[in-house]
């Protein structure tokens, strides 16, 4: 079994999410390493979770940390191969780190800058994770994304459901999608309904 497109699940905080996603052949699991966040994962917690899974790549997620501090912090988090950040300039500083890089941005910040940003990301081989402000993308937002995805690798992080995921990947020329993990109701007990519906829609037979 496999998934028909690249899938990253971010904000992982518990083993239930991690094991489920690994079992569904998700490509990347993301962990928030920004200490001010409610989803911050301590190094001990990170090792407890990742020690039970295999065959899946791991991402460190940041909002505002500086590049040097990120590299120092990653020494405590083994096997991280992706870095996600909301500041493009920080990612540029990390271009020689040997990590895959993801620039997380709101689609409305890209108005009138689509071609400029797309060219820069393509030249630096940086992925873009685009989020929208609402549950459904507007036509204008789709047009912005399409202009970028013509040149750079775009991962869509909002407006996704089991009913539109395949059509969005195709019509917007997406590299893949990004979804978010959730909180456990109690240890070992999770409501996977929405996440499962989308991943099951993407399942393909080997």
GROMACS .gro file of N, CA, C and O in nm, residues 145-197:
model
  212
  145UNK      N    1  -0.152   3.002  -0.612
  145UNK     CA    2  -0.083   2.875  -0.590
  145UNK      C    3  -0.038   2.814  -0.723
  145UNK      O    4   0.074   2.764  -0.735
  146UNK      N    5  -0.124   2.820  -0.821
  146UNK     CA    6  -0.092   2.761  -0.951
  146UNK      C    7   0.027   2.830  -1.017
  146UNK      O    8   0.111   2.765  -1.080
  147UNK      N    9   0.037   2.962  -1.001
  147UNK     CA   10   0.150   3.035  -1.058
  147UNK      C   11   0.282   2.989  -0.995
  147UNK      O   12   0.384   2.978  -1.062
  148UNK      N   13   0.277   2.962  -0.864
  148UNK     CA   14   0.398   2.919  -0.794
  148UNK      C   15   0.431   2.774  -0.826
  148UNK      O   16   0.547   2.739  -0.850
  149UNK      N   17   0.331   2.689  -0.827
  149UNK     CA   18   0.355   2.546  -0.848
  149UNK      C   19   0.404   2.515  -0.988
  149UNK      O   20   0.455   2.405  -1.014
  150UNK      N   21   0.393   2.611  -1.078
  150UNK     CA   22   0.447   2.593  -1.212
  150UNK      C   23   0.600   2.593  -1.211
  150UNK      O   24   0.663   2.541  -1.304
  151UNK      N   25   0.658   2.652  -1.105
  151UNK     CA   26   0.804   2.663  -1.097
  151UNK      C   27   0.864   2.595  -0.975
  151UNK      O   28   0.975   2.541  -0.981
  152UNK      N   29   0.793   2.599  -0.863
  152UNK     CA   30   0.847   2.544  -0.738
  152UNK      C   31   0.758   2.431  -0.686
  152UNK      O   32   0.646   2.411  -0.735
  153UNK      N   33   0.809   2.359  -0.587
  153UNK     CA   34   0.736   2.246  -0.529
  153UNK      C   35   0.644   2.296  -0.418
  153UNK      O   36   0.693   2.339  -0.312
  154UNK      N   37   0.514   2.289  -0.441
  154UNK     CA   38   0.416   2.343  -0.346
  154UNK      C   39   0.344   2.231  -0.272
  154UNK      O   40   0.294   2.135  -0.333
  155UNK      N   41   0.338   2.246  -0.141
  155UNK     CA   42   0.263   2.156  -0.054
  155UNK      C   43   0.147   2.236   0.003
  155UNK      O   44   0.168   2.341   0.065
  156UNK      N   45   0.025   2.189  -0.019
  156UNK     CA   46  -0.092   2.262   0.028
  156UNK      C   47  -0.128   2.220   0.170
  156UNK      O   48  -0.137   2.100   0.199
  157UNK      N   49  -0.152   2.320   0.257
  157UNK     CA   50  -0.178   2.289   0.397
  157UNK      C   51  -0.314   2.330   0.448
  157UNK      O   52  -0.337   2.333   0.569
  158UNK      N   53  -0.407   2.364   0.360
  158UNK     CA   54  -0.542   2.399   0.405
  158UNK      C   55  -0.641   2.381   0.291
  158UNK      O   56  -0.603   2.365   0.175
  159UNK      N   57  -0.770   2.385   0.329
  159UNK     CA   58  -0.874   2.370   0.228
  159UNK      C   59  -0.888   2.230   0.173
  159UNK      O   60  -0.945   2.208   0.066
  160UNK      N   61  -0.837   2.132   0.248
  160UNK     CA   62  -0.832   1.993   0.199
  160UNK      C   63  -0.937   1.908   0.270
  160UNK      O   64  -0.952   1.915   0.392
  161UNK      N   65  -1.007   1.826   0.193
  161UNK     CA   66  -1.102   1.729   0.250
  161UNK      C   67  -1.091   1.600   0.168
  161UNK      O   68  -1.025   1.596   0.064
  162UNK      N   69  -1.158   1.498   0.216
  162UNK     CA   70  -1.157   1.371   0.141
  162UNK      C   71  -1.223   1.388   0.004
  162UNK      O   72  -1.194   1.313  -0.089
  163UNK      N   73  -1.310   1.488  -0.009
  163UNK     CA   74  -1.385   1.505  -0.133
  163UNK      C   75  -1.309   1.583  -0.240
  163UNK      O   76  -1.339   1.571  -0.359
  164UNK      N   77  -1.210   1.664  -0.198
  164UNK     CA   78  -1.142   1.746  -0.299
  164UNK      C   79  -0.992   1.721  -0.308
  164UNK      O   80  -0.924   1.782  -0.390
  165UNK      N   81  -0.937   1.634  -0.223
  165UNK     CA   82  -0.791   1.621  -0.216
  165UNK      C   83  -0.730   1.581  -0.350
  165UNK      O   84  -0.629   1.638  -0.395
  166UNK      N   85  -0.789   1.484  -0.419
  166UNK     CA   86  -0.732   1.439  -0.545
  166UNK      C   87  -0.742   1.547  -0.653
  166UNK      O   88  -0.648   1.569  -0.730
  167UNK      N   89  -0.855   1.616  -0.658
  167UNK     CA   90  -0.872   1.720  -0.759
  167UNK      C   91  -0.780   1.838  -0.733
  167UNK      O   92  -0.726   1.898  -0.828
  168UNK      N   93  -0.756   1.874  -0.606
  168UNK     CA   94  -0.664   1.983  -0.574
  168UNK      C   95  -0.521   1.949  -0.615
  168UNK      O   96  -0.451   2.032  -0.672
  169UNK      N   97  -0.478   1.829  -0.584
  169UNK     CA   98  -0.342   1.787  -0.620
  169UNK      C   99  -0.322   1.797  -0.771
  169UNK      O  100  -0.219   1.845  -0.818
  170UNK      N  101  -0.423   1.755  -0.845
  170UNK     CA  102  -0.414   1.757  -0.991
  170UNK      C  103  -0.427   1.897  -1.049
  170UNK      O  104  -0.341   1.943  -1.125
  171UNK      N  105  -0.532   1.969  -1.011
  171UNK     CA  106  -0.562   2.098  -1.074
  171UNK      C  107  -0.462   2.207  -1.035
  171UNK      O  108  -0.437   2.299  -1.113
  172UNK      N  109  -0.403   2.197  -0.916
  172UNK     CA  110  -0.307   2.299  -0.871
  172UNK      C  111  -0.162   2.254  -0.889
  172UNK      O  112  -0.070   2.324  -0.846
  173UNK      N  113  -0.144   2.139  -0.951
  173UNK     CA  114  -0.009   2.090  -0.980
  173UNK      C  115   0.075   2.082  -0.853
  173UNK      O  116   0.190   2.125  -0.848
  174UNK      N  117   0.017   2.026  -0.747
  174UNK     CA  118   0.081   2.023  -0.616
  174UNK      C  119   0.186   1.913  -0.607
  174UNK      O  120   0.171   1.805  -0.664
  175UNK      N  121   0.291   1.942  -0.531
  175UNK     CA  122   0.388   1.838  -0.497
  175UNK      C  123   0.326   1.743  -0.395
  175UNK      O  124   0.353   1.623  -0.395
  176UNK      N  125   0.242   1.799  -0.305
  176UNK     CA  126   0.179   1.717  -0.204
  176UNK      C  127   0.091   1.798  -0.112
  176UNK      O  128   0.057   1.913  -0.142
  177UNK      N  129   0.053   1.738   0.000
  177UNK     CA  130  -0.034   1.805   0.096
  177UNK      C  131   0.025   1.795   0.237
  177UNK      O  132   0.109   1.709   0.265
  178UNK      N  133  -0.021   1.885   0.325
  178UNK     CA  134   0.020   1.882   0.465
  178UNK      C  135  -0.104   1.885   0.553
  178UNK      O  136  -0.193   1.968   0.534
  179UNK      N  137  -0.110   1.795   0.649
  179UNK     CA  138  -0.219   1.788   0.745
  179UNK      C  139  -0.160   1.800   0.885
  179UNK      O  140  -0.039   1.796   0.903
  180UNK      N  141  -0.247   1.815   0.984
  180UNK     CA  142  -0.200   1.834   1.121
  180UNK      C  143  -0.244   1.720   1.212
  180UNK      O  144  -0.356   1.670   1.201
  181UNK      N  145  -0.154   1.680   1.301
  181UNK     CA  146  -0.190   1.585   1.404
  181UNK      C  147  -0.277   1.652   1.509
  181UNK      O  148  -0.295   1.774   1.508
  182UNK      N  149  -0.329   1.575   1.600
  182UNK     CA  150  -0.417   1.631   1.703
  182UNK      C  151  -0.379   1.582   1.841
  182UNK      O  152  -0.279   1.515   1.860
  183UNK      N  153  -0.462   1.618   1.938
  183UNK     CA  154  -0.437   1.577   2.077
  183UNK      C  155  -0.502   1.442   2.105
  183UNK      O  156  -0.607   1.409   2.049
  184UNK      N  157  -0.440   1.366   2.192
  184UNK     CA  158  -0.501   1.242   2.237
  184UNK      C  159  -0.616   1.272   2.334
  184UNK      O  160  -0.606   1.361   2.418
  185UNK      N  161  -0.725   1.197   2.321
  185UNK     CA  162  -0.835   1.208   2.417
  185UNK      C  163  -0.787   1.158   2.553
  185UNK      O  164  -0.811   1.218   2.656
  186UNK      N  165  -0.717   1.047   2.551
  186UNK     CA  166  -0.638   0.997   2.662
  186UNK      C  167  -0.531   0.907   2.601
  186UNK      O  168  -0.542   0.873   2.482
  187UNK      N  169  -0.427   0.872   2.673
  187UNK     CA  170  -0.317   0.796   2.612
  187UNK      C  171  -0.366   0.674   2.534
  187UNK      O  172  -0.437   0.589   2.587
  188UNK      N  173  -0.329   0.671   2.406
  188UNK     CA  174  -0.367   0.559   2.321
  188UNK      C  175  -0.501   0.572   2.253
  188UNK      O  176  -0.536   0.490   2.169
  189UNK      N  177  -0.579   0.675   2.287
  189UNK     CA  178  -0.713   0.690   2.230
  189UNK      C  179  -0.719   0.817   2.146
  189UNK      O  180  -0.696   0.927   2.195
  190UNK      N  181  -0.751   0.802   2.017
  190UNK     CA  182  -0.753   0.915   1.925
  190UNK      C  183  -0.876   0.909   1.836
  190UNK      O  184  -0.930   0.803   1.809
  191UNK      N  185  -0.921   1.026   1.791
  191UNK     CA  186  -1.025   1.033   1.690
  191UNK      C  187  -0.957   1.067   1.557
  191UNK      O  188  -0.917   1.179   1.533
  192UNK      N  189  -0.941   0.965   1.472
  192UNK     CA  190  -0.868   0.981   1.347
  192UNK      C  191  -0.958   1.008   1.227
  192UNK      O  192  -0.911   1.007   1.113
  193UNK      N  193  -1.087   1.031   1.250
  193UNK     CA  194  -1.183   1.028   1.140
  193UNK      C  195  -1.143   1.116   1.022
  193UNK      O  196  -1.135   1.068   0.908
  194UNK      N  197  -1.122   1.246   1.044
  194UNK     CA  198  -1.095   1.336   0.932
  194UNK      C  199  -0.962   1.303   0.865
  194UNK      O  200  -0.953   1.296   0.741
  195UNK      N  201  -0.859   1.283   0.945
  195UNK     CA  202  -0.728   1.248   0.892
  195UNK      C  203  -0.735   1.117   0.814
  195UNK      O  204  -0.683   1.106   0.702
  196UNK      N  205  -0.802   1.019   0.870
  196UNK     CA  206  -0.811   0.888   0.806
  196UNK      C  207  -0.886   0.896   0.674
  196UNK      O  208  -0.847   0.832   0.576
  197UNK      N  209  -0.993   0.973   0.669
  197UNK     CA  210  -1.072   0.984   0.547
  197UNK      C  211  -0.987   1.038   0.431
  197UNK      O  212  -0.997   0.989   0.317
   0.00000   0.00000   0.00000
